[in-house]
Coordinates of C-alpha atoms in Angstrom, one line a residue:
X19 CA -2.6 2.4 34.1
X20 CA -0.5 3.5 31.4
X21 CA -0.4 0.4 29.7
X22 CA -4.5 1.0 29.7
X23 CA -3.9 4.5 28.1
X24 CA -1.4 3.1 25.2
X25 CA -3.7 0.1 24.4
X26 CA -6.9 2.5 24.6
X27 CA -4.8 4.9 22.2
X28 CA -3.8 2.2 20.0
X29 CA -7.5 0.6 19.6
X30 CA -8.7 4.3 18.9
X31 CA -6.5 5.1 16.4
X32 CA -6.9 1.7 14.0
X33 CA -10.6 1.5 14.9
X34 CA -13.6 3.0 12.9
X35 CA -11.4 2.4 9.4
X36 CA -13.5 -0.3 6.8
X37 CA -12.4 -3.6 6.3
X38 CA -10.7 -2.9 2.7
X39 CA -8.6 -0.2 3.9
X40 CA -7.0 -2.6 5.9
X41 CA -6.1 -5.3 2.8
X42 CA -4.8 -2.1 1.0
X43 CA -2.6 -1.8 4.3
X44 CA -1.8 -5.2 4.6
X45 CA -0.7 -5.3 0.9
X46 CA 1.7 -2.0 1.5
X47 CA 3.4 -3.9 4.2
X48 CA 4.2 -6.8 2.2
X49 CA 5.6 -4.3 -0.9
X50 CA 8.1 -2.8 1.3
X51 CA 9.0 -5.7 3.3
X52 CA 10.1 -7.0 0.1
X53 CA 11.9 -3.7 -0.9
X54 CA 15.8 -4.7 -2.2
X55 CA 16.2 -2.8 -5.7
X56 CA 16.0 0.7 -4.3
X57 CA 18.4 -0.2 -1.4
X58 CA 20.8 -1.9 -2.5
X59 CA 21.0 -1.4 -6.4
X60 CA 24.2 0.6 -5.8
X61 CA 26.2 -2.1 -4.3
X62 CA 24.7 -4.8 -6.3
X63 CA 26.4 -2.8 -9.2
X64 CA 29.8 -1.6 -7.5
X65 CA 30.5 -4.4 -5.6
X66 CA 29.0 -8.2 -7.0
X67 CA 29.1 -6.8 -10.6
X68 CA 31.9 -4.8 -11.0
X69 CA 31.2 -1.9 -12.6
X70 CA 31.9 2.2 -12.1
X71 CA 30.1 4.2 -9.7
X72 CA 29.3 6.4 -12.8
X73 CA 27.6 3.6 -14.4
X74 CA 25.8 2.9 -10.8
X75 CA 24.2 6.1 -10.3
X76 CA 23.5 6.5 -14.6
X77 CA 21.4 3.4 -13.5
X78 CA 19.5 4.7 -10.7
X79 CA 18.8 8.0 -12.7
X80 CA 17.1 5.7 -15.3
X81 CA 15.1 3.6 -12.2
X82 CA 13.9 7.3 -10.9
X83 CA 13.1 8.5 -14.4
X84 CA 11.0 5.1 -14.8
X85 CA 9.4 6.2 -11.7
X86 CA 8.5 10.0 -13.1
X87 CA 7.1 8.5 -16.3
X88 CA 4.6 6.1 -15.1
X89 CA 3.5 8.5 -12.0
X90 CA 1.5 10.3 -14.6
X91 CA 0.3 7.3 -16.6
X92 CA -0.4 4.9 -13.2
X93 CA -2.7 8.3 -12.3
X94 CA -4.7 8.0 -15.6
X95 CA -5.1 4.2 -15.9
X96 CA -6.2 4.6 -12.5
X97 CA -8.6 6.7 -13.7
X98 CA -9.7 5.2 -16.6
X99 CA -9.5 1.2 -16.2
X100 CA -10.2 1.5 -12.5
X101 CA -8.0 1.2 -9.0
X102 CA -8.0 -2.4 -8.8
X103 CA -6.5 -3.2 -12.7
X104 CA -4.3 -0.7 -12.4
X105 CA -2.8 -2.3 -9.3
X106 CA -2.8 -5.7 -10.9
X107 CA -0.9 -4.7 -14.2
X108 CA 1.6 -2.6 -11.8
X109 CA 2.6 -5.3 -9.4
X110 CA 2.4 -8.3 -11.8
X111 CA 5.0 -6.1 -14.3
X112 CA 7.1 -5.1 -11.1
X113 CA 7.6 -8.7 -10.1
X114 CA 8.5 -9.9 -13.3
X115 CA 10.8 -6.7 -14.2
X116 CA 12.6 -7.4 -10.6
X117 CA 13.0 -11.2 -11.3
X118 CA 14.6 -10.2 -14.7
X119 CA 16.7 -7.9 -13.1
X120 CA 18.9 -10.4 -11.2
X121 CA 19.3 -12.4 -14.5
X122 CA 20.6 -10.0 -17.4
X123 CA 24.4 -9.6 -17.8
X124 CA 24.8 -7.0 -20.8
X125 CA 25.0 -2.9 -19.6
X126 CA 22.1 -1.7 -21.7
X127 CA 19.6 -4.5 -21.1
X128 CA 20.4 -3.5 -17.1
X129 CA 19.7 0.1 -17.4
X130 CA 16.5 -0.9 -19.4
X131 CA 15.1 -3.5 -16.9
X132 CA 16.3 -0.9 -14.2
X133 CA 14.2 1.7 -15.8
X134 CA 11.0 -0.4 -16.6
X135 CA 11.6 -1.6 -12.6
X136 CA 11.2 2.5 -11.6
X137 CA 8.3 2.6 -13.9
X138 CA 6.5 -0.6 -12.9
X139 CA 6.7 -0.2 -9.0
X140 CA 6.1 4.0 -9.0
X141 CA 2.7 2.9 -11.6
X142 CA 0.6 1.6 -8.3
X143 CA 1.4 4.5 -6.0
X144 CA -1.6 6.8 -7.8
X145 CA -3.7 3.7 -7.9
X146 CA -3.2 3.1 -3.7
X147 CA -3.5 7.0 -2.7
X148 CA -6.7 7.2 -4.7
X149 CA -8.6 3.6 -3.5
X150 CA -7.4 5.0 -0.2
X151 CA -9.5 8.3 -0.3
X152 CA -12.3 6.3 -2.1
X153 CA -12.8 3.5 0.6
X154 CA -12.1 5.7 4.1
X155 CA -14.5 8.6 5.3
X156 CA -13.1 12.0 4.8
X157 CA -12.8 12.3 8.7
X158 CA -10.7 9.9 8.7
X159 CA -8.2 10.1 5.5
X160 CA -5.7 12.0 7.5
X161 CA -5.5 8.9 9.9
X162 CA -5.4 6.3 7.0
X163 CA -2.8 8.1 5.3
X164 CA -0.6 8.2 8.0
X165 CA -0.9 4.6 8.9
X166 CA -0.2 3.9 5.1
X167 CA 2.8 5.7 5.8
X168 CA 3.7 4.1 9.2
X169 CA 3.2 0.7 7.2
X170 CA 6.0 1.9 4.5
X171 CA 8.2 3.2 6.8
X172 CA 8.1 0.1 9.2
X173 CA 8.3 -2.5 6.1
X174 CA 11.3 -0.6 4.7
X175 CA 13.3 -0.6 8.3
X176 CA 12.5 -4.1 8.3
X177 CA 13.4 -4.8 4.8
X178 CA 16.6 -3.3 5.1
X179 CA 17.7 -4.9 7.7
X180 CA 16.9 -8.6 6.1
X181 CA 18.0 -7.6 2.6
X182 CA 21.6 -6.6 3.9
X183 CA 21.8 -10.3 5.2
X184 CA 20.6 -11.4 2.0
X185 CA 23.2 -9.6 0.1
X186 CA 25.9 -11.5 1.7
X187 CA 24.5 -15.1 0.3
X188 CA 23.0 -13.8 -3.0
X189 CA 22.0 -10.6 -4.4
X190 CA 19.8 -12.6 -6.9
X191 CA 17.9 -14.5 -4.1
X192 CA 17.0 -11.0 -2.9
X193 CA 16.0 -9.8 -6.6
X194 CA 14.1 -12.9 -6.2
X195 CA 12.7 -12.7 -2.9
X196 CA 11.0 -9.1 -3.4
X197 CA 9.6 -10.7 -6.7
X198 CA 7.8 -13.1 -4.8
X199 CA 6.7 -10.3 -2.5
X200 CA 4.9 -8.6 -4.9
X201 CA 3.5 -11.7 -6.2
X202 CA 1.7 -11.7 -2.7
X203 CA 0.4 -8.0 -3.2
X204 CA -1.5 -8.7 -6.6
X205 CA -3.0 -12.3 -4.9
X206 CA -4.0 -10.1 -1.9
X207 CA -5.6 -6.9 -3.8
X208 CA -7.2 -9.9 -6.7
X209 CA -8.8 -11.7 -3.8
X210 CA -9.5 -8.9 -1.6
X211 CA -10.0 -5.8 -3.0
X212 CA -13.0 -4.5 -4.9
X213 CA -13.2 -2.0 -7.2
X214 CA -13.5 1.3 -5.6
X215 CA -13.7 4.1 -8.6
X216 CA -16.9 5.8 -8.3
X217 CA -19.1 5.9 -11.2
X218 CA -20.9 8.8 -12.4
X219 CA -24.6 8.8 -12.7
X220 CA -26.0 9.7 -16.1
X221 CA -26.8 13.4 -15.3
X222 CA -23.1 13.5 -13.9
X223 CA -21.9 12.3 -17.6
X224 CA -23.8 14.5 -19.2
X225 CA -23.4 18.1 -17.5
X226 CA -19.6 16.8 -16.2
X227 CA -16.6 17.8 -17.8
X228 CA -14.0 15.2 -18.1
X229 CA -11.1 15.2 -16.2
X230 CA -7.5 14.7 -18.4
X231 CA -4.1 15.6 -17.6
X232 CA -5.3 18.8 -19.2
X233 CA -7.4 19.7 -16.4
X234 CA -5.0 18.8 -13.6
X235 CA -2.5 21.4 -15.3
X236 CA -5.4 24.5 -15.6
X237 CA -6.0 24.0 -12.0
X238 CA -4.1 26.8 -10.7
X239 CA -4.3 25.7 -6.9
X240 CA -3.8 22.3 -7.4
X241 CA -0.6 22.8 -9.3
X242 CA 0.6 25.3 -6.3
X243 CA 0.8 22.4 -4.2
X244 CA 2.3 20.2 -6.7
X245 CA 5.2 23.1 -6.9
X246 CA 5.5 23.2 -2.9
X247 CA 5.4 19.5 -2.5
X248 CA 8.0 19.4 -4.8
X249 CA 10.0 22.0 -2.7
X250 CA 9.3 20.4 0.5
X251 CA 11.1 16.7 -1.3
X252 CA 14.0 18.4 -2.4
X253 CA 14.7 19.1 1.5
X254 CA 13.7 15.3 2.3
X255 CA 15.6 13.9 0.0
X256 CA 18.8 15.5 1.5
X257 CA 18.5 12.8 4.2
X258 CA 19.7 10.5 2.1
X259 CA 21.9 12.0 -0.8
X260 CA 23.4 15.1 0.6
X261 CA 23.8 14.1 4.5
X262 CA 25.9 10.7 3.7
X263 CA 28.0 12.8 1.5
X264 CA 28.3 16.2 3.8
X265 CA 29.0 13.1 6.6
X266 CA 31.8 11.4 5.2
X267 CA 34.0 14.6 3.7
X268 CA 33.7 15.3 7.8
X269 CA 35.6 12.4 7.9
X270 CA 32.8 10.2 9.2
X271 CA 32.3 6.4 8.7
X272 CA 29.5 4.9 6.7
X273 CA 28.7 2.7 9.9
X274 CA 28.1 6.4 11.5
X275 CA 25.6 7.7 8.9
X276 CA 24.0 4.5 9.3
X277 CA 23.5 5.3 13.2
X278 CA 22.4 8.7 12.5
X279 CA 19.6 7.9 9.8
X280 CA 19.0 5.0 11.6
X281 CA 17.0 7.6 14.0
X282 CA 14.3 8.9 11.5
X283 CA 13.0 4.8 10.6
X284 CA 12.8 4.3 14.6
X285 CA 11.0 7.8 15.2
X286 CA 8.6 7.0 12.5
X287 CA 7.8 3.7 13.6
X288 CA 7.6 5.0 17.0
X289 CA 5.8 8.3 16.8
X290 CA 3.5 8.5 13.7
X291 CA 0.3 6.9 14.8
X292 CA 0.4 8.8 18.3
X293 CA 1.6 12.0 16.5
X294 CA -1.1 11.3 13.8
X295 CA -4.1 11.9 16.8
X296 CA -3.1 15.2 17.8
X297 CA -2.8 16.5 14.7
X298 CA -5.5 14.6 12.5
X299 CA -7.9 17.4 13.4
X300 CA -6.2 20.3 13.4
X301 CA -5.9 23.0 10.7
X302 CA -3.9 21.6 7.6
X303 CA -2.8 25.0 6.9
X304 CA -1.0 25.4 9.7
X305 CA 0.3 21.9 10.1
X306 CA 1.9 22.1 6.6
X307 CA 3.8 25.3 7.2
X308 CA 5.0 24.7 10.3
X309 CA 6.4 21.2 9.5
X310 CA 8.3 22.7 5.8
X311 CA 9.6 25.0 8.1
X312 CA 10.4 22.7 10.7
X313 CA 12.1 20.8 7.7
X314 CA 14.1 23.6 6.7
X315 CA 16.0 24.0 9.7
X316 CA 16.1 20.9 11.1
X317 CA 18.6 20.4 7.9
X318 CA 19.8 23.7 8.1
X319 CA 20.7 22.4 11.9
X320 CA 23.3 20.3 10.3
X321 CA 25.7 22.8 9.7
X322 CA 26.6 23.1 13.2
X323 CA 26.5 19.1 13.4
X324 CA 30.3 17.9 14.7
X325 CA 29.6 14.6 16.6
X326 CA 27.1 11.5 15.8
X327 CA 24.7 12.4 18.4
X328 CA 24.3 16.3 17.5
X329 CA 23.7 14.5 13.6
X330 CA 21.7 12.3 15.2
X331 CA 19.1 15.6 16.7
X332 CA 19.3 17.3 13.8
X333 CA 17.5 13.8 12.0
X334 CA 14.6 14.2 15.1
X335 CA 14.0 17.7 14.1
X336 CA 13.4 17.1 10.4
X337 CA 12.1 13.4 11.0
X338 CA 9.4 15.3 13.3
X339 CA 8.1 17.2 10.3
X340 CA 8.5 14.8 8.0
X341 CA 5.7 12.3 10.5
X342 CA 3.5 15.6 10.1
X343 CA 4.1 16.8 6.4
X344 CA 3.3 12.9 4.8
X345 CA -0.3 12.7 6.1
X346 CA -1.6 15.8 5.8
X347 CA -0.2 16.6 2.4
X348 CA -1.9 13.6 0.8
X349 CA -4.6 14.5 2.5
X350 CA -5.0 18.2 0.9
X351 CA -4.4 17.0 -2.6
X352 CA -7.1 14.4 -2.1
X353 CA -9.6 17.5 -0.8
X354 CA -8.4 19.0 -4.0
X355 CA -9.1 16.4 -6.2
X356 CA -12.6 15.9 -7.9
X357 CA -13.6 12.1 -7.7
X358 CA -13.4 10.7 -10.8
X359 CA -10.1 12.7 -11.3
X360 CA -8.1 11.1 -8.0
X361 CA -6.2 9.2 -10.1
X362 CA -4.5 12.0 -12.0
X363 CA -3.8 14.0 -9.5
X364 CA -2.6 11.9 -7.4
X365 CA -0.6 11.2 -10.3
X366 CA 0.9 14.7 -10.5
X367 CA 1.3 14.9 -6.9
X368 CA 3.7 11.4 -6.6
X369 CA 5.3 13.3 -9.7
X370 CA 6.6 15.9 -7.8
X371 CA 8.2 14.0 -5.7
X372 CA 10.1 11.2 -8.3
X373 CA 11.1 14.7 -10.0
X374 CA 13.0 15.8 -6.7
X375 CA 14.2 12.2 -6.5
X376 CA 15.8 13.1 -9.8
X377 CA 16.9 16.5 -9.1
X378 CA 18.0 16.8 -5.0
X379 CA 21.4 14.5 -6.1
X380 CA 22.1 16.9 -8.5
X381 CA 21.7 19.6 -6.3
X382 CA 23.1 18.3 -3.4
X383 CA 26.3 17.1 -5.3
X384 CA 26.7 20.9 -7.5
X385 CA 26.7 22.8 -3.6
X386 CA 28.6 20.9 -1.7
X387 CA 31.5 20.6 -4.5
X388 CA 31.5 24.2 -5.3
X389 CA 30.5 26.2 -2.3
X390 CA 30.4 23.4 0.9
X391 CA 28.3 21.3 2.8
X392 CA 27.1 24.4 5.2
X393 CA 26.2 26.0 1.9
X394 CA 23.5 23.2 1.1
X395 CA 22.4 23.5 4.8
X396 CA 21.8 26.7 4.4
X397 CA 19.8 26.1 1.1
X398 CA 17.8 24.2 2.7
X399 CA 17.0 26.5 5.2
X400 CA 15.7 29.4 3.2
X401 CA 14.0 26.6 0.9
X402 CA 11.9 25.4 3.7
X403 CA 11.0 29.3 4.4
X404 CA 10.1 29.4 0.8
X405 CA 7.9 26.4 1.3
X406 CA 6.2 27.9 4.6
X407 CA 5.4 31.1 2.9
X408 CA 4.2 29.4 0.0
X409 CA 1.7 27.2 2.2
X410 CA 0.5 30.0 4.0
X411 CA -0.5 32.3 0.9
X412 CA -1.9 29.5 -0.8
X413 CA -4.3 28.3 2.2
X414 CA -5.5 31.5 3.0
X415 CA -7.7 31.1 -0.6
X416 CA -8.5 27.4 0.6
X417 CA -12.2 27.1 2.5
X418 CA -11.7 25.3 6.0
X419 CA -12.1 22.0 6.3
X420 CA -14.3 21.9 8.3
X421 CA -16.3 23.6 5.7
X422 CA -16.1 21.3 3.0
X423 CA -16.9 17.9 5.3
X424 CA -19.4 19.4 6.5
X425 CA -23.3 19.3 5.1
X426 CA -24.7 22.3 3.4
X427 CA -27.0 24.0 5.4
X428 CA -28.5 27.5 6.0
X429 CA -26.4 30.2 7.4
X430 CA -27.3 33.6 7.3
X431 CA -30.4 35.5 7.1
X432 CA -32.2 33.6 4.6
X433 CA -34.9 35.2 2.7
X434 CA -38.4 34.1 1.8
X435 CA -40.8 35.6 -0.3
X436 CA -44.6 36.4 0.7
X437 CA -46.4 38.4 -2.4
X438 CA -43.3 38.9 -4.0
X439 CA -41.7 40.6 -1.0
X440 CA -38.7 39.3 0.5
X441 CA -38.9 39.3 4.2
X442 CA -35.9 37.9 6.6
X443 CA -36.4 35.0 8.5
X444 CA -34.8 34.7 12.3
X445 CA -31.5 35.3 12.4
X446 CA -30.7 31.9 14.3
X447 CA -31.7 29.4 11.7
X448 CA -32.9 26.3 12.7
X449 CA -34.3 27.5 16.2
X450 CA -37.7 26.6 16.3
X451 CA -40.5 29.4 16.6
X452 CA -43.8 30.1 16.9
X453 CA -45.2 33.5 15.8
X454 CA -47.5 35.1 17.8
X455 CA -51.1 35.9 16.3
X456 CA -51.9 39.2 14.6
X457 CA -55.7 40.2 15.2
X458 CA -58.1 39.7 12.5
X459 CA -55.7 36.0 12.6
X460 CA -58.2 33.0 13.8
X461 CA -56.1 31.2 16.2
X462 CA -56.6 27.5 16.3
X463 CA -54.5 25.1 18.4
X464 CA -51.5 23.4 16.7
X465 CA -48.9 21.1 17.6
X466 CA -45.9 22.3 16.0
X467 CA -43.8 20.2 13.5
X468 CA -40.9 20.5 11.4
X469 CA -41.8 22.1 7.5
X470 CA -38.4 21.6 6.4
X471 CA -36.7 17.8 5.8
X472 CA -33.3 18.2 7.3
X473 CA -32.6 17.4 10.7
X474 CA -31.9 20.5 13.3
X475 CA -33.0 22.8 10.1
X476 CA -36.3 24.2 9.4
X477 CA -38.8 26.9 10.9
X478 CA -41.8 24.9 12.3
X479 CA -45.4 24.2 10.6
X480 CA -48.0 23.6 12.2
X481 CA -51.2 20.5 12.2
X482 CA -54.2 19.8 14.3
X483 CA -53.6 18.1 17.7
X484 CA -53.9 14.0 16.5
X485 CA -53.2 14.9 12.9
X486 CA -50.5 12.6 11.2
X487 CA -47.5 14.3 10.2
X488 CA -47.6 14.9 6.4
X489 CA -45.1 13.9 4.1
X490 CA -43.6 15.7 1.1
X491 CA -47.0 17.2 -1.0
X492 CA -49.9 16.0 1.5
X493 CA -52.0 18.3 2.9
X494 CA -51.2 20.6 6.0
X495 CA -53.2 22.1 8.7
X496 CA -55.7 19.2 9.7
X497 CA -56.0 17.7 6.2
X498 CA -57.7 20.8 5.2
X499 CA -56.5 20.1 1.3
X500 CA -55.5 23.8 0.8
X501 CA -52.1 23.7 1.2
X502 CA -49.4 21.5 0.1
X503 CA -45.9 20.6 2.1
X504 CA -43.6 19.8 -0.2
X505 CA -40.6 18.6 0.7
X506 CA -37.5 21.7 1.1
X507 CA -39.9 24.5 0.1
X508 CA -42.3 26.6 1.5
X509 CA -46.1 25.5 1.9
X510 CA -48.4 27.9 0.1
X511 CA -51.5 28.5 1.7
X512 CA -51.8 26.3 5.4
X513 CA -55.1 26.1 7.3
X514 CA -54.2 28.2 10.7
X515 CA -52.9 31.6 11.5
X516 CA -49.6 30.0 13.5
X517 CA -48.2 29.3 10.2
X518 CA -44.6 27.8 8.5
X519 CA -42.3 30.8 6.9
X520 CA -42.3 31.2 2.9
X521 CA -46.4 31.5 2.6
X522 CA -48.5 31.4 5.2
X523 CA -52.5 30.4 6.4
X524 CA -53.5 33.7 7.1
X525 CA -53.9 36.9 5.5
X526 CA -52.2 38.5 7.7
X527 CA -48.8 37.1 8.3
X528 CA -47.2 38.4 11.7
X529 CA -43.5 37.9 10.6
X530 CA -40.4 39.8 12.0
X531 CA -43.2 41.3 14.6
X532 CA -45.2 42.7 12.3
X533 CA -48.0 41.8 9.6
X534 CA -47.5 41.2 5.9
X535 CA -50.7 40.5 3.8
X536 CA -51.0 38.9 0.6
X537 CA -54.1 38.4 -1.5
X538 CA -56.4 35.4 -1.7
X539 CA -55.3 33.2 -4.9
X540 CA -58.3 31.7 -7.2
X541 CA -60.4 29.4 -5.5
X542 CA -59.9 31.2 -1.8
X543 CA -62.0 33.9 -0.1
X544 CA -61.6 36.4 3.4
X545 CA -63.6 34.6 5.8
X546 CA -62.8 36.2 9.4
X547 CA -59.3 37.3 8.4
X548 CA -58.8 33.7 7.5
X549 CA -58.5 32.6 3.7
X550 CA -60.3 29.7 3.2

């Protein structure tokens, strides 16, 4: 039975998602499969090469530099020449710029083909995140976006893993080998993926403004999150340049670290799709403060840390928000973003998070030298309170949503106007109702039908019994030719006294339980009570 359950969950949570979203997925995989720059740059440098651990970690500041430059302009060629180009040029450069990495030999020409390397492989990340929230139903982005991230996750555990024994034959056959990975990425995305940019119609081009880096700056809210993302990083990145540090002044053994950090790939792997269906739903708001929170002190745990397996907790805790934070993050900026500007700001948004890349050694290196590890615990602690505060004032000025998916429809206590005079419909809209007939009225019978062309919505006409329904602007009330239905407005002048709100067939309208006249227009005359 629970084997059942597990394969029913599993089936639920990859099903309903289109056919392109899962090429995008598939070419994801094979990137970070392939990942061996980012991992193992360091000892590629130090250890086959020979050279300082200065000179090591100027080169990886140029590789995350690359990767804060071409966030910005991967967001506007995304924009501009399209998802799919962008994702060809990226790739394509980032295999050749990785392939040229294992060959050059002089200082300067590595830290240049390091930083074009940052630049080239950070250029597609806009370009993914915005065919991703082009291709998949709104519903479902917060799903997608977490299996995106369940596909990085698991191709970089794997990757690792692989690369390491790679290292020990030849660091250049791994420069190599992820070169030929991303190879496969452009031939899957050229032969698979369309285009998915949507294109304005011509009434869009002409009233719409366009949508430059400009824009993305001016949007106030936008830029909040940018500034809270980028908070919520600078705690993330710990994980991987304060905690090894912090770890071995303890006196611990890189073998031990690896154990301990070991623990957030496995969770990830293991927990974010199931994780992913209770929370898909749920209010982003509170998701996104709870897990910077939860981020906050799951470092700030840390402090306290003294053995591997008390390390090892305090990597659940934050790993936990982490599986919670990725998703739902992306998918606020994408409700954010206006369509034909996805690229930009998603731009911005993968910005924030190659500048903590940048910034979180720094940090993490200044504390702990000066003040002590339990000092940049601590940081991160009232950082994460920052970002929880943060998310919560800047939510509260966000519409639900639930809101925003949904369709428009009427809420309230509309008002329509008979004579000039605004008069209140029902108070439950879309109910339907039939008004009861006001003597000198002519009752006839009806069969009541819907005057309004939205499905649930509408306060009911009415036709002659065997009448065919009328469409938008024939006639209504037996084919009588004196009024018109037209399509979402009212119909002016029907042919029975049981009549559809916003102008009725009588000249005496019983509405709100009692009558409301309005005079005869040209062409019509009192005959009974009834205009005719």
């Amino acid at each position: 039975m629970p084997l059942v359950a597990v394969r029913r969950a599993v089936r639920e949570s990859v099903s309903g998602l289109p056919r392109e979203f899962w090429w995008l997925w598939t070419s994801t995989l094979v990137n970070r499969l392939g990942a061996f720059v980012a991992t193992f740059m360091a000892l590629y440098l130090t250890l086959d090469r020979g050279y300082s651990a200065s000179y090591a970690g100027l080169v990886a500041s140029l590789h995350g530099l690359g990767g804060v430059v071409s966030s910005l302009v991967g967001g506007v060629m995304a924009d501009r020449l399209g998802r799919r180009p962008t994702l060809l040029v990226a790739q394509a450069s980032t295999a050749g710029s990785v392939a040229l990495l294992g060959f050059v030999q002089d200082p300067v020409a590595i830290a240049a083909v390091a930083f074009l390397v940052g630049a080239t492989s950070n250029a597609s990340r806009p370009a993914v995140q915005a065919m991703m929230a082009d291709i998949v139903r709104p519903e479902d982005r917060v799903r997608a976006f977490s299996l995106n991230y369940w596909a990085i996750n698991l191709g970089f555990a794997v990757s690792s893993m692989g690369a390491g024994f790679i290292a020990e034959v030849s660091y250049r056959a791994g420069f190599l080998a992820e070169a030929g990975m991303t190879l496969v990425c452009a031939i899957v995305v050229f032969l698979k993926l369309p285009e998915s940019r949507p294109e304005r119609t011509a009434a869009e081009k002409a009233g719409a403004e366009d949508v430059g880096l400009g824009t993305v700056l001016r949007d106030g809210r936008f830029m909040g999150v940018v500034g809270l993302s980028f908070l919520v990083a600078l705690i993330f990145q710990q994980g991987s340049v304060g905690l090894p540090v912090a770890m071995g002044a303890a006196g611990f053994t890189p073998a031990d670290y690896g154990l301990a950090i070991a623990v957030n790939g496995v969770l990830i792997v293991a927990l974010q799709i199931p994780v992913t269906r209770v929370i898909e739903h749920r209010d982003p708001g509170r998701l996104l403060i709870v897990s910077s929170v939860l981020a906050g002190y799951g470092f700030g745990l840390t402090a306290f840390a003294g053995s591997i397996g008390v390390f090892a907790l305090t990597v659940c805790v934050w790993t936990l928000a982490e599986i919670v934070n990725a998703p739902t993050q992306t998918g606020l900026v994408v409700r954010l973003s206006p369509a034909q500007g996805r690229g930009r700001y998603q731009g911005m948004y993968t910005m924030s998070w190659s500048v903590a890349a940048l910034v979180a050694p720094l940090m993490s290196g200044v504390v702990i030298d000066r003040w002590g590890a339990g000092w940049l615990w601590g940081l991160c602690a009232v950082i994460g309170t920052a970002a929880g505060v943060g998310y919560w004032a800047l939510m509260r000025r966000l519409p639900g949503a639930e809101a925003e998916l949904a369709e428009p429809r009427l809420t309230g206590e509309p008002r329509v106007e008979v004579s000039g005079v605004g008069v209140p419909e029902a108070a439950e809209v879309g109910l339907p109702e039939v008004r009861e007939a006001v003597e000198p009225a002519v009752v006839v019978p009806a069969v009541v039908v819907p005057a309004v062309d939205a499905p649930g919505i509408g306060v009911p006409a009415v036709r002659e019994p065997g009448a065919e329904e009328p469409g938008a602007g024939e006639p209504v009330g037996g084919g009588s030719g004196f009024g018109k239905r037209v399509a979402g407005r009212p119909v002016e002048g029907g042919s029975s006294a049981v009549e559809p709100v916003g102008g009725g067939s009588s000249a005496v309208e019983p509405v709100g339980g009692r009558p409301v006249h309005r005079e005869p227009v040209d062409g019509e005359h009192i005959a009974g009570g009834t205009v005719v």
